[in-house]
Amino acid sequence: MRPGAVALAVSSLAVLGAGPPTPSPPLPARMTDTGGGTQLITAVAPRAASTTGTVTWWDLRGGRWVRAGSAPARFGANGLAGGASRKQGTNTTPTGLYGLPYAFGIKAAPRGTAYKYRRVHRDSWWCQDNDSRSYNRWTEPRAADCRAAESEHLITYGERYAHALVIGFNYERPVRGRGAGIFLHVNGRGATAGCVSVPQRAMRKILRWADPAKRPHIAVGTASGTTAVTRY
């Protein structure tokens, strides 16, 4: 056999013996924190300026994160911003890891929903008035110190709020001016004012999947950079 042929044969055997490449760990396994539960939603955009990306929901089974479903997602009209420095009224989606306090909707909860689900009525409001004691809270009826012009009249959002999950951004101890009314909800016509949105079919699947006993959280971020979802 010619020397060149021998080298080629050795090289081919080396490649054959190398085996398949090791798959990268699932996204939650690469994150700094997943909230401590056994369910997680990730909402990931390619870059901070992006208005679209992907929402994926995961289960922790036998110590390994397994994808339960995914859907295309929309983010704020001005992209994403770090949750710790985000400003109200900027049309940016806050990045970070957050709890999911409860679900709500104009329509009835999908059959099989285990989450606490609050129905929207004609006097249901979400207060975004920085001067109100009800800042970043559902009020029914609208609180006397919460201006209508600084609030969301929930029923007027139609299909967008057919079903939704409250994202716990700025929720436990609200910081005035940081932002209010950040939800995971049904798609509208385009980018959001700061929420994360998915098609209605996906939103219904998420509500049937989410189990409060498994302490689900949502991690919002980018694929890389200072707002990478893996940093949260």
mmCIF file with all atom_site columns, C-alpha atoms in Angstrom:
data_model
loop_
_atom_site.group_PDB
_atom_site.id
_atom_site.type_symbol
_atom_site.label_atom_id
_atom_site.label_alt_id
_atom_site.label_comp_id
_atom_site.label_asym_id
_atom_site.label_entity_id
_atom_site.label_seq_id
_atom_site.pdbx_PDB_ins_code
_atom_site.Cartn_x
_atom_site.Cartn_y
_atom_site.Cartn_z
_atom_site.occupancy
_atom_site.B_iso_or_equiv
_atom_site.pdbx_formal_charge
_atom_site.auth_seq_id
_atom_site.auth_comp_id
_atom_site.auth_asym_id
_atom_site.auth_atom_id
_atom_site.pdbx_PDB_model_num
ATOM 1   C CA . MET A 1 1   ? 0.000   0.000  0.000  1.00 0.00 ? 1   MET A CA 1
ATOM 2   C CA . ARG A 1 2   ? 1.291   3.446  -0.855 1.00 0.00 ? 2   ARG A CA 1
ATOM 3   C CA . PRO A 1 3   ? 2.285   5.704  2.130  1.00 0.00 ? 3   PRO A CA 1
ATOM 4   C CA . GLY A 1 4   ? -0.469  8.190  1.255  1.00 0.00 ? 4   GLY A CA 1
ATOM 5   C CA . ALA A 1 5   ? -3.068  5.459  1.260  1.00 0.00 ? 5   ALA A CA 1
ATOM 6   C CA . VAL A 1 6   ? -1.882  4.254  4.690  1.00 0.00 ? 6   VAL A CA 1
ATOM 7   C CA . ALA A 1 7   ? -2.231  7.763  6.129  1.00 0.00 ? 7   ALA A CA 1
ATOM 8   C CA . LEU A 1 8   ? -5.726  8.079  4.689  1.00 0.00 ? 8   LEU A CA 1
ATOM 9   C CA . ALA A 1 9   ? -6.760  4.737  6.145  1.00 0.00 ? 9   ALA A CA 1
ATOM 10  C CA . VAL A 1 10  ? -5.439  5.683  9.615  1.00 0.00 ? 10  VAL A CA 1
ATOM 11  C CA . SER A 1 11  ? -7.221  9.030  9.431  1.00 0.00 ? 11  SER A CA 1
ATOM 12  C CA . SER A 1 12  ? -10.491 7.342  8.462  1.00 0.00 ? 12  SER A CA 1
ATOM 13  C CA . LEU A 1 13  ? -10.220 4.894  11.361 1.00 0.00 ? 13  LEU A CA 1
ATOM 14  C CA . ALA A 1 14  ? -9.575  7.786  13.763 1.00 0.00 ? 14  ALA A CA 1
ATOM 15  C CA . VAL A 1 15  ? -12.739 9.510  12.595 1.00 0.00 ? 15  VAL A CA 1
ATOM 16  C CA . LEU A 1 16  ? -14.744 6.310  12.850 1.00 0.00 ? 16  LEU A CA 1
ATOM 17  C CA . GLY A 1 17  ? -13.480 5.688  16.343 1.00 0.00 ? 17  GLY A CA 1
ATOM 18  C CA . ALA A 1 18  ? -14.256 9.199  17.551 1.00 0.00 ? 18  ALA A CA 1
ATOM 19  C CA . GLY A 1 19  ? -17.963 8.477  17.946 1.00 0.00 ? 19  GLY A CA 1
ATOM 20  C CA . PRO A 1 20  ? -20.834 10.980 17.753 1.00 0.00 ? 20  PRO A CA 1
ATOM 21  C CA . PRO A 1 21  ? -20.334 14.439 19.298 1.00 0.00 ? 21  PRO A CA 1
ATOM 22  C CA . THR A 1 22  ? -21.564 14.861 22.855 1.00 0.00 ? 22  THR A CA 1
ATOM 23  C CA . PRO A 1 23  ? -24.881 16.749 22.844 1.00 0.00 ? 23  PRO A CA 1
ATOM 24  C CA . SER A 1 24  ? -24.911 20.021 24.762 1.00 0.00 ? 24  SER A CA 1
ATOM 25  C CA . PRO A 1 25  ? -26.898 20.025 28.017 1.00 0.00 ? 25  PRO A CA 1
ATOM 26  C CA . PRO A 1 26  ? -30.483 21.333 27.797 1.00 0.00 ? 26  PRO A CA 1
ATOM 27  C CA . LEU A 1 27  ? -30.844 25.068 28.352 1.00 0.00 ? 27  LEU A CA 1
ATOM 28  C CA . PRO A 1 28  ? -32.063 24.907 31.994 1.00 0.00 ? 28  PRO A CA 1
ATOM 29  C CA . ALA A 1 29  ? -29.015 22.802 32.917 1.00 0.00 ? 29  ALA A CA 1
ATOM 30  C CA . ARG A 1 30  ? -26.804 25.663 31.707 1.00 0.00 ? 30  ARG A CA 1
ATOM 31  C CA . MET A 1 31  ? -28.607 28.322 33.746 1.00 0.00 ? 31  MET A CA 1
ATOM 32  C CA . THR A 1 32  ? -27.327 29.833 36.984 1.00 0.00 ? 32  THR A CA 1
ATOM 33  C CA . ASP A 1 33  ? -30.710 29.395 38.671 1.00 0.00 ? 33  ASP A CA 1
ATOM 34  C CA . THR A 1 34  ? -34.024 27.839 37.674 1.00 0.00 ? 34  THR A CA 1
ATOM 35  C CA . GLY A 1 35  ? -36.059 28.820 40.726 1.00 0.00 ? 35  GLY A CA 1
ATOM 36  C CA . GLY A 1 36  ? -35.811 25.572 42.633 1.00 0.00 ? 36  GLY A CA 1
ATOM 37  C CA . GLY A 1 37  ? -38.909 23.945 41.156 1.00 0.00 ? 37  GLY A CA 1
ATOM 38  C CA . THR A 1 38  ? -39.350 21.101 38.709 1.00 0.00 ? 38  THR A CA 1
ATOM 39  C CA . GLN A 1 39  ? -41.009 23.171 35.970 1.00 0.00 ? 39  GLN A CA 1
ATOM 40  C CA . LEU A 1 40  ? -39.531 26.100 34.071 1.00 0.00 ? 40  LEU A CA 1
ATOM 41  C CA . ILE A 1 41  ? -40.474 28.385 31.176 1.00 0.00 ? 41  ILE A CA 1
ATOM 42  C CA . THR A 1 42  ? -37.668 29.974 29.163 1.00 0.00 ? 42  THR A CA 1
ATOM 43  C CA . ALA A 1 43  ? -38.357 32.983 26.930 1.00 0.00 ? 43  ALA A CA 1
ATOM 44  C CA . VAL A 1 44  ? -35.312 33.626 24.772 1.00 0.00 ? 44  VAL A CA 1
ATOM 45  C CA . ALA A 1 45  ? -34.649 36.288 22.125 1.00 0.00 ? 45  ALA A CA 1
ATOM 46  C CA . PRO A 1 46  ? -31.599 36.238 19.818 1.00 0.00 ? 46  PRO A CA 1
ATOM 47  C CA . ARG A 1 47  ? -30.461 39.732 20.879 1.00 0.00 ? 47  ARG A CA 1
ATOM 48  C CA . ALA A 1 48  ? -31.528 42.529 23.230 1.00 0.00 ? 48  ALA A CA 1
ATOM 49  C CA . ALA A 1 49  ? -32.984 44.486 20.292 1.00 0.00 ? 49  ALA A CA 1
ATOM 50  C CA . SER A 1 50  ? -35.080 41.528 19.090 1.00 0.00 ? 50  SER A CA 1
ATOM 51  C CA . THR A 1 51  ? -38.854 41.560 19.233 1.00 0.00 ? 51  THR A CA 1
ATOM 52  C CA . THR A 1 52  ? -39.282 37.844 18.524 1.00 0.00 ? 52  THR A CA 1
ATOM 53  C CA . GLY A 1 53  ? -37.851 34.622 19.917 1.00 0.00 ? 53  GLY A CA 1
ATOM 54  C CA . THR A 1 54  ? -38.942 31.339 21.456 1.00 0.00 ? 54  THR A CA 1
ATOM 55  C CA . VAL A 1 55  ? -40.806 30.268 24.581 1.00 0.00 ? 55  VAL A CA 1
ATOM 56  C CA . THR A 1 56  ? -40.081 26.741 25.792 1.00 0.00 ? 56  THR A CA 1
ATOM 57  C CA . TRP A 1 57  ? -41.536 24.943 28.780 1.00 0.00 ? 57  TRP A CA 1
ATOM 58  C CA . TRP A 1 58  ? -39.548 22.267 30.608 1.00 0.00 ? 58  TRP A CA 1
ATOM 59  C CA . ASP A 1 59  ? -40.005 19.494 33.173 1.00 0.00 ? 59  ASP A CA 1
ATOM 60  C CA . LEU A 1 60  ? -37.315 18.170 35.501 1.00 0.00 ? 60  LEU A CA 1
ATOM 61  C CA . ARG A 1 61  ? -37.561 14.377 35.300 1.00 0.00 ? 61  ARG A CA 1
ATOM 62  C CA . GLY A 1 62  ? -35.119 12.063 37.001 1.00 0.00 ? 62  GLY A CA 1
ATOM 63  C CA . GLY A 1 63  ? -32.641 14.882 37.455 1.00 0.00 ? 63  GLY A CA 1
ATOM 64  C CA . ARG A 1 64  ? -32.714 15.916 33.791 1.00 0.00 ? 64  ARG A CA 1
ATOM 65  C CA . TRP A 1 65  ? -34.577 18.787 32.156 1.00 0.00 ? 65  TRP A CA 1
ATOM 66  C CA . VAL A 1 66  ? -36.860 17.629 29.356 1.00 0.00 ? 66  VAL A CA 1
ATOM 67  C CA . ARG A 1 67  ? -38.612 19.918 26.883 1.00 0.00 ? 67  ARG A CA 1
ATOM 68  C CA . ALA A 1 68  ? -42.403 19.688 27.222 1.00 0.00 ? 68  ALA A CA 1
ATOM 69  C CA . GLY A 1 69  ? -43.247 22.139 24.422 1.00 0.00 ? 69  GLY A CA 1
ATOM 70  C CA . SER A 1 70  ? -42.227 25.304 22.618 1.00 0.00 ? 70  SER A CA 1
ATOM 71  C CA . ALA A 1 71  ? -43.740 28.129 20.589 1.00 0.00 ? 71  ALA A CA 1
ATOM 72  C CA . PRO A 1 72  ? -42.671 31.308 18.778 1.00 0.00 ? 72  PRO A CA 1
ATOM 73  C CA . ALA A 1 73  ? -42.729 34.309 21.095 1.00 0.00 ? 73  ALA A CA 1
ATOM 74  C CA . ARG A 1 74  ? -42.967 38.076 20.875 1.00 0.00 ? 74  ARG A CA 1
ATOM 75  C CA . PHE A 1 75  ? -41.297 40.609 23.136 1.00 0.00 ? 75  PHE A CA 1
ATOM 76  C CA . GLY A 1 76  ? -41.421 44.360 23.688 1.00 0.00 ? 76  GLY A CA 1
ATOM 77  C CA . ALA A 1 77  ? -41.457 46.717 20.719 1.00 0.00 ? 77  ALA A CA 1
ATOM 78  C CA . ASN A 1 78  ? -38.087 48.064 21.876 1.00 0.00 ? 78  ASN A CA 1
ATOM 79  C CA . GLY A 1 79  ? -36.616 44.673 22.682 1.00 0.00 ? 79  GLY A CA 1
ATOM 80  C CA . LEU A 1 80  ? -35.411 43.490 26.079 1.00 0.00 ? 80  LEU A CA 1
ATOM 81  C CA . ALA A 1 81  ? -33.790 45.294 29.014 1.00 0.00 ? 81  ALA A CA 1
ATOM 82  C CA . GLY A 1 82  ? -32.224 44.145 32.266 1.00 0.00 ? 82  GLY A CA 1
ATOM 83  C CA . GLY A 1 83  ? -34.967 43.769 34.839 1.00 0.00 ? 83  GLY A CA 1
ATOM 84  C CA . ALA A 1 84  ? -32.979 45.479 37.589 1.00 0.00 ? 84  ALA A CA 1
ATOM 85  C CA . SER A 1 85  ? -32.625 48.703 35.582 1.00 0.00 ? 85  SER A CA 1
ATOM 86  C CA . ARG A 1 86  ? -35.666 48.632 33.303 1.00 0.00 ? 86  ARG A CA 1
ATOM 87  C CA . LYS A 1 87  ? -37.809 51.785 33.187 1.00 0.00 ? 87  LYS A CA 1
ATOM 88  C CA . GLN A 1 88  ? -41.588 51.948 32.943 1.00 0.00 ? 88  GLN A CA 1
ATOM 89  C CA . GLY A 1 89  ? -43.006 53.101 29.634 1.00 0.00 ? 89  GLY A CA 1
ATOM 90  C CA . THR A 1 90  ? -40.008 52.010 27.556 1.00 0.00 ? 90  THR A CA 1
ATOM 91  C CA . ASN A 1 91  ? -41.808 49.148 25.752 1.00 0.00 ? 91  ASN A CA 1
ATOM 92  C CA . THR A 1 92  ? -39.044 46.761 26.778 1.00 0.00 ? 92  THR A CA 1
ATOM 93  C CA . THR A 1 93  ? -39.423 43.265 28.179 1.00 0.00 ? 93  THR A CA 1
ATOM 94  C CA . PRO A 1 94  ? -37.582 42.863 31.509 1.00 0.00 ? 94  PRO A CA 1
ATOM 95  C CA . THR A 1 95  ? -35.032 40.059 31.627 1.00 0.00 ? 95  THR A CA 1
ATOM 96  C CA . GLY A 1 96  ? -34.528 37.907 34.701 1.00 0.00 ? 96  GLY A CA 1
ATOM 97  C CA . LEU A 1 97  ? -35.936 34.923 36.582 1.00 0.00 ? 97  LEU A CA 1
ATOM 98  C CA . TYR A 1 98  ? -39.427 35.411 37.984 1.00 0.00 ? 98  TYR A CA 1
ATOM 99  C CA . GLY A 1 99  ? -42.195 33.546 39.747 1.00 0.00 ? 99  GLY A CA 1
ATOM 100 C CA . LEU A 1 100 ? -45.670 33.169 38.268 1.00 0.00 ? 100 LEU A CA 1
ATOM 101 C CA . PRO A 1 101 ? -48.114 34.294 40.979 1.00 0.00 ? 101 PRO A CA 1
ATOM 102 C CA . TYR A 1 102 ? -51.394 33.389 39.246 1.00 0.00 ? 102 TYR A CA 1
ATOM 103 C CA . ALA A 1 103 ? -53.219 33.099 35.943 1.00 0.00 ? 103 ALA A CA 1
ATOM 104 C CA . PHE A 1 104 ? -56.133 35.126 34.612 1.00 0.00 ? 104 PHE A CA 1
ATOM 105 C CA . GLY A 1 105 ? -58.239 35.572 31.543 1.00 0.00 ? 105 GLY A CA 1
ATOM 106 C CA . ILE A 1 106 ? -61.275 37.002 29.845 1.00 0.00 ? 106 ILE A CA 1
ATOM 107 C CA . LYS A 1 107 ? -62.155 33.449 28.811 1.00 0.00 ? 107 LYS A CA 1
ATOM 108 C CA . ALA A 1 108 ? -62.620 30.548 31.194 1.00 0.00 ? 108 ALA A CA 1
ATOM 109 C CA . ALA A 1 109 ? -59.541 28.585 32.178 1.00 0.00 ? 109 ALA A CA 1
ATOM 110 C CA . PRO A 1 110 ? -58.688 25.738 29.801 1.00 0.00 ? 110 PRO A CA 1
ATOM 111 C CA . ARG A 1 111 ? -59.888 22.389 31.085 1.00 0.00 ? 111 ARG A CA 1
ATOM 112 C CA . GLY A 1 112 ? -57.204 20.832 33.263 1.00 0.00 ? 112 GLY A CA 1
ATOM 113 C CA . THR A 1 113 ? -55.760 24.137 34.517 1.00 0.00 ? 113 THR A CA 1
ATOM 114 C CA . ALA A 1 114 ? -54.381 23.650 38.050 1.00 0.00 ? 114 ALA A CA 1
ATOM 115 C CA . TYR A 1 115 ? -53.161 27.215 38.552 1.00 0.00 ? 115 TYR A CA 1
ATOM 116 C CA . LYS A 1 116 ? -55.198 29.754 40.489 1.00 0.00 ? 116 LYS A CA 1
ATOM 117 C CA . TYR A 1 117 ? -57.163 31.439 37.698 1.00 0.00 ? 117 TYR A CA 1
ATOM 118 C CA . ARG A 1 118 ? -58.925 34.774 37.987 1.00 0.00 ? 118 ARG A CA 1
ATOM 119 C CA . ARG A 1 119 ? -61.635 35.739 35.508 1.00 0.00 ? 119 ARG A CA 1
ATOM 120 C CA . VAL A 1 120 ? -61.622 39.236 34.055 1.00 0.00 ? 120 VAL A CA 1
ATOM 121 C CA . HIS A 1 121 ? -64.794 41.281 34.537 1.00 0.00 ? 121 HIS A CA 1
ATOM 122 C CA . ARG A 1 122 ? -65.861 44.706 33.315 1.00 0.00 ? 122 ARG A CA 1
ATOM 123 C CA . ASP A 1 123 ? -64.526 46.376 36.455 1.00 0.00 ? 123 ASP A CA 1
ATOM 124 C CA . SER A 1 124 ? -61.162 44.554 36.462 1.00 0.00 ? 124 SER A CA 1
ATOM 125 C CA . TRP A 1 125 ? -58.095 46.810 36.223 1.00 0.00 ? 125 TRP A CA 1
ATOM 126 C CA . TRP A 1 126 ? -54.330 46.509 36.549 1.00 0.00 ? 126 TRP A CA 1
ATOM 127 C CA . CYS A 1 127 ? -52.961 49.597 38.241 1.00 0.00 ? 127 CYS A CA 1
ATOM 128 C CA . GLN A 1 128 ? -49.798 51.129 36.762 1.00 0.00 ? 128 GLN A CA 1
ATOM 129 C CA . ASP A 1 129 ? -50.121 54.493 38.488 1.00 0.00 ? 129 ASP A CA 1
ATOM 130 C CA . ASN A 1 130 ? -46.882 55.237 40.325 1.00 0.00 ? 130 ASN A CA 1
ATOM 131 C CA . ASP A 1 131 ? -48.770 57.418 42.809 1.00 0.00 ? 131 ASP A CA 1
ATOM 132 C CA . SER A 1 132 ? -51.248 54.693 43.789 1.00 0.00 ? 132 SER A CA 1
ATOM 133 C CA . ARG A 1 133 ? -51.046 52.338 46.751 1.00 0.00 ? 133 ARG A CA 1
ATOM 134 C CA . SER A 1 134 ? -52.264 49.668 44.323 1.00 0.00 ? 134 SER A CA 1
ATOM 135 C CA . TYR A 1 135 ? -49.285 50.036 41.971 1.00 0.00 ? 135 TYR A CA 1
ATOM 136 C CA . ASN A 1 136 ? -48.659 46.827 39.991 1.00 0.00 ? 136 ASN A CA 1
ATOM 137 C CA . ARG A 1 137 ? -51.743 45.118 41.368 1.00 0.00 ? 137 ARG A CA 1
ATOM 138 C CA . TRP A 1 138 ? -55.110 43.902 40.072 1.00 0.00 ? 138 TRP A CA 1
ATOM 139 C CA . THR A 1 139 ? -57.888 46.098 41.437 1.00 0.00 ? 139 THR A CA 1
ATOM 140 C CA . GLU A 1 140 ? -61.593 45.413 41.158 1.00 0.00 ? 140 GLU A CA 1
ATOM 141 C CA . PRO A 1 141 ? -63.073 47.936 40.893 1.00 0.00 ? 141 PRO A CA 1
ATOM 142 C CA . ARG A 1 142 ? -60.331 50.412 40.006 1.00 0.00 ? 142 ARG A CA 1
ATOM 143 C CA . ALA A 1 143 ? -58.814 51.899 43.143 1.00 0.00 ? 143 ALA A CA 1
ATOM 144 C CA . ALA A 1 144 ? -59.834 55.475 43.901 1.00 0.00 ? 144 ALA A CA 1
ATOM 145 C CA . ASP A 1 145 ? -56.203 56.667 43.878 1.00 0.00 ? 145 ASP A CA 1
ATOM 146 C CA . CYS A 1 146 ? -55.364 54.870 40.627 1.00 0.00 ? 146 CYS A CA 1
ATOM 147 C CA . ARG A 1 147 ? -55.921 56.984 37.530 1.00 0.00 ? 147 ARG A CA 1
ATOM 148 C CA . ALA A 1 148 ? -57.614 55.224 34.610 1.00 0.00 ? 148 ALA A CA 1
ATOM 149 C CA . ALA A 1 149 ? -55.136 56.799 32.198 1.00 0.00 ? 149 ALA A CA 1
ATOM 150 C CA . GLU A 1 150 ? -52.331 55.081 34.153 1.00 0.00 ? 150 GLU A CA 1
ATOM 151 C CA . SER A 1 151 ? -53.976 51.662 34.295 1.00 0.00 ? 151 SER A CA 1
ATOM 152 C CA . GLU A 1 152 ? -54.996 48.759 32.068 1.00 0.00 ? 152 GLU A CA 1
ATOM 153 C CA . HIS A 1 153 ? -58.721 48.084 31.791 1.00 0.00 ? 153 HIS A CA 1
ATOM 154 C CA . LEU A 1 154 ? -58.194 44.360 31.353 1.00 0.00 ? 154 LEU A CA 1
ATOM 155 C CA . ILE A 1 155 ? -61.363 43.468 29.492 1.00 0.00 ? 155 ILE A CA 1
ATOM 156 C CA . THR A 1 156 ? -60.543 45.897 26.686 1.00 0.00 ? 156 THR A CA 1
ATOM 157 C CA . TYR A 1 157 ? -57.537 43.798 25.663 1.00 0.00 ? 157 TYR A CA 1
ATOM 158 C CA . GLY A 1 158 ? -59.727 41.170 24.036 1.00 0.00 ? 158 GLY A CA 1
ATOM 159 C CA . GLU A 1 159 ? -57.939 38.101 22.687 1.00 0.00 ? 159 GLU A CA 1
ATOM 160 C CA . ARG A 1 160 ? -54.584 39.204 24.109 1.00 0.00 ? 160 ARG A CA 1
ATOM 161 C CA . TYR A 1 161 ? -55.896 38.598 27.607 1.00 0.00 ? 161 TYR A CA 1
ATOM 162 C CA . ALA A 1 162 ? -58.054 35.620 26.712 1.00 0.00 ? 162 ALA A CA 1
ATOM 163 C CA . HIS A 1 163 ? -55.567 33.720 28.886 1.00 0.00 ? 163 HIS A CA 1
ATOM 164 C CA . ALA A 1 164 ? -52.478 34.962 30.720 1.00 0.00 ? 164 ALA A CA 1
ATOM 165 C CA . LEU A 1 165 ? -49.994 34.275 33.500 1.00 0.00 ? 165 LEU A CA 1
ATOM 166 C CA . VAL A 1 166 ? -48.789 37.083 35.740 1.00 0.00 ? 166 VAL A CA 1
ATOM 167 C CA . ILE A 1 167 ? -44.987 37.367 35.575 1.00 0.00 ? 167 ILE A CA 1
ATOM 168 C CA . GLY A 1 168 ? -43.648 38.304 38.992 1.00 0.00 ? 168 GLY A CA 1
ATOM 169 C CA . PHE A 1 169 ? -41.486 41.171 37.730 1.00 0.00 ? 169 PHE A CA 1
ATOM 170 C CA . ASN A 1 170 ? -41.447 44.058 40.245 1.00 0.00 ? 170 ASN A CA 1
ATOM 171 C CA . TYR A 1 171 ? -44.284 42.317 42.041 1.00 0.00 ? 171 TYR A CA 1
ATOM 172 C CA . GLU A 1 172 ? -43.308 41.328 45.591 1.00 0.00 ? 172 GLU A CA 1
ATOM 173 C CA . ARG A 1 173 ? -41.866 44.720 46.560 1.00 0.00 ? 173 ARG A CA 1
ATOM 174 C CA . PRO A 1 174 ? -42.776 47.064 43.706 1.00 0.00 ? 174 PRO A CA 1
ATOM 175 C CA . VAL A 1 175 ? -40.286 49.794 42.836 1.00 0.00 ? 175 VAL A CA 1
ATOM 176 C CA . ARG A 1 176 ? -42.071 52.863 41.464 1.00 0.00 ? 176 ARG A CA 1
ATOM 177 C CA . GLY A 1 177 ? -41.071 53.626 37.902 1.00 0.00 ? 177 GLY A CA 1
ATOM 178 C CA . ARG A 1 178 ? -39.653 50.157 37.258 1.00 0.00 ? 178 ARG A CA 1
ATOM 179 C CA . GLY A 1 179 ? -42.752 48.840 35.502 1.00 0.00 ? 179 GLY A CA 1
ATOM 180 C CA . ALA A 1 180 ? -46.060 47.115 36.073 1.00 0.00 ? 180 ALA A CA 1
ATOM 181 C CA . GLY A 1 181 ? -48.372 44.665 34.368 1.00 0.00 ? 181 GLY A CA 1
ATOM 182 C CA . ILE A 1 182 ? -45.874 42.246 32.826 1.00 0.00 ? 182 ILE A CA 1
ATOM 183 C CA . PHE A 1 183 ? -47.602 39.063 31.680 1.00 0.00 ? 183 PHE A CA 1
ATOM 184 C CA . LEU A 1 184 ? -47.214 35.986 29.525 1.00 0.00 ? 184 LEU A CA 1
ATOM 185 C CA . HIS A 1 185 ? -50.271 36.300 27.302 1.00 0.00 ? 185 HIS A CA 1
ATOM 186 C CA . VAL A 1 186 ? -51.786 35.618 23.892 1.00 0.00 ? 186 VAL A CA 1
ATOM 187 C CA . ASN A 1 187 ? -50.367 37.319 20.795 1.00 0.00 ? 187 ASN A CA 1
ATOM 188 C CA . GLY A 1 188 ? -51.803 40.557 19.524 1.00 0.00 ? 188 GLY A CA 1
ATOM 189 C CA . ARG A 1 189 ? -51.047 42.113 16.138 1.00 0.00 ? 189 ARG A CA 1
ATOM 190 C CA . GLY A 1 190 ? -47.317 42.589 16.732 1.00 0.00 ? 190 GLY A CA 1
ATOM 191 C CA . ALA A 1 191 ? -44.707 43.237 19.385 1.00 0.00 ? 191 ALA A CA 1
ATOM 192 C CA . THR A 1 192 ? -45.827 43.866 22.966 1.00 0.00 ? 192 THR A CA 1
ATOM 193 C CA . ALA A 1 193 ? -45.530 46.844 25.302 1.00 0.00 ? 193 ALA A CA 1
ATOM 194 C CA . GLY A 1 194 ? -43.164 44.795 27.495 1.00 0.00 ? 194 GLY A CA 1
ATOM 195 C CA . CYS A 1 195 ? -44.889 41.470 28.028 1.00 0.00 ? 195 CYS A CA 1
ATOM 196 C CA . VAL A 1 196 ? -44.079 38.100 26.475 1.00 0.00 ? 196 VAL A CA 1
ATOM 197 C CA . SER A 1 197 ? -46.724 36.725 24.132 1.00 0.00 ? 197 SER A CA 1
ATOM 198 C CA . VAL A 1 198 ? -47.362 33.426 22.356 1.00 0.00 ? 198 VAL A CA 1
ATOM 199 C CA . PRO A 1 199 ? -50.103 32.028 20.089 1.00 0.00 ? 199 PRO A CA 1
ATOM 200 C CA . GLN A 1 200 ? -53.365 31.270 21.893 1.00 0.00 ? 200 GLN A CA 1
ATOM 201 C CA . ARG A 1 201 ? -52.991 27.531 21.345 1.00 0.00 ? 201 ARG A CA 1
ATOM 202 C CA . ALA A 1 202 ? -49.599 27.596 23.054 1.00 0.00 ? 202 ALA A CA 1
ATOM 203 C CA . MET A 1 203 ? -50.929 29.703 25.931 1.00 0.00 ? 203 MET A CA 1
ATOM 204 C CA . ARG A 1 204 ? -53.658 27.167 26.562 1.00 0.00 ? 204 ARG A CA 1
ATOM 205 C CA . LYS A 1 205 ? -51.121 24.338 26.509 1.00 0.00 ? 205 LYS A CA 1
ATOM 206 C CA . ILE A 1 206 ? -48.950 26.160 29.025 1.00 0.00 ? 206 ILE A CA 1
ATOM 207 C CA . LEU A 1 207 ? -51.882 26.645 31.402 1.00 0.00 ? 207 LEU A CA 1
ATOM 208 C CA . ARG A 1 208 ? -52.802 22.971 31.225 1.00 0.00 ? 208 ARG A CA 1
ATOM 209 C CA . TRP A 1 209 ? -49.174 22.028 31.810 1.00 0.00 ? 209 TRP A CA 1
ATOM 210 C CA . ALA A 1 210 ? -48.291 24.418 34.646 1.00 0.00 ? 210 ALA A CA 1
ATOM 211 C CA . ASP A 1 211 ? -48.577 22.890 38.118 1.00 0.00 ? 211 ASP A CA 1
ATOM 212 C CA . PRO A 1 212 ? -48.214 25.274 41.078 1.00 0.00 ? 212 PRO A CA 1
ATOM 213 C CA . ALA A 1 213 ? -47.070 22.345 43.233 1.00 0.00 ? 213 ALA A CA 1
ATOM 214 C CA . LYS A 1 214 ? -44.000 22.100 40.966 1.00 0.00 ? 214 LYS A CA 1
ATOM 215 C CA . ARG A 1 215 ? -43.138 25.790 41.535 1.00 0.00 ? 215 ARG A CA 1
ATOM 216 C CA . PRO A 1 216 ? -42.724 26.905 37.924 1.00 0.00 ? 216 PRO A CA 1
ATOM 217 C CA . HIS A 1 217 ? -40.734 30.039 37.123 1.00 0.00 ? 217 HIS A CA 1
ATOM 218 C CA . ILE A 1 218 ? -40.075 31.953 33.927 1.00 0.00 ? 218 ILE A CA 1
ATOM 219 C CA . ALA A 1 219 ? -36.599 32.987 32.791 1.00 0.00 ? 219 ALA A CA 1
ATOM 220 C CA . VAL A 1 220 ? -36.509 35.806 30.245 1.00 0.00 ? 220 VAL A CA 1
ATOM 221 C CA . GLY A 1 221 ? -33.324 36.710 28.423 1.00 0.00 ? 221 GLY A CA 1
ATOM 222 C CA . THR A 1 222 ? -31.201 36.652 25.302 1.00 0.00 ? 222 THR A CA 1
ATOM 223 C CA . ALA A 1 223 ? -29.177 33.881 23.724 1.00 0.00 ? 223 ALA A CA 1
ATOM 224 C CA . SER A 1 224 ? -25.899 35.538 24.788 1.00 0.00 ? 224 SER A CA 1
ATOM 225 C CA . GLY A 1 225 ? -24.418 38.735 26.174 1.00 0.00 ? 225 GLY A CA 1
ATOM 226 C CA . THR A 1 226 ? -25.076 40.605 29.408 1.00 0.00 ? 226 THR A CA 1
ATOM 227 C CA . THR A 1 227 ? -28.779 39.692 29.355 1.00 0.00 ? 227 THR A CA 1
ATOM 228 C CA . ALA A 1 228 ? -28.200 36.017 28.470 1.00 0.00 ? 228 ALA A CA 1
ATOM 229 C CA . VAL A 1 229 ? -30.868 33.767 29.936 1.00 0.00 ? 229 VAL A CA 1
ATOM 230 C CA . THR A 1 230 ? -28.138 31.486 31.297 1.00 0.00 ? 230 THR A CA 1
ATOM 231 C CA . ARG A 1 231 ? -27.049 34.272 33.674 1.00 0.00 ? 231 ARG A CA 1
ATOM 232 C CA . TYR A 1 232 ? -30.308 34.162 35.617 1.00 0.00 ? 232 TYR A CA 1
#
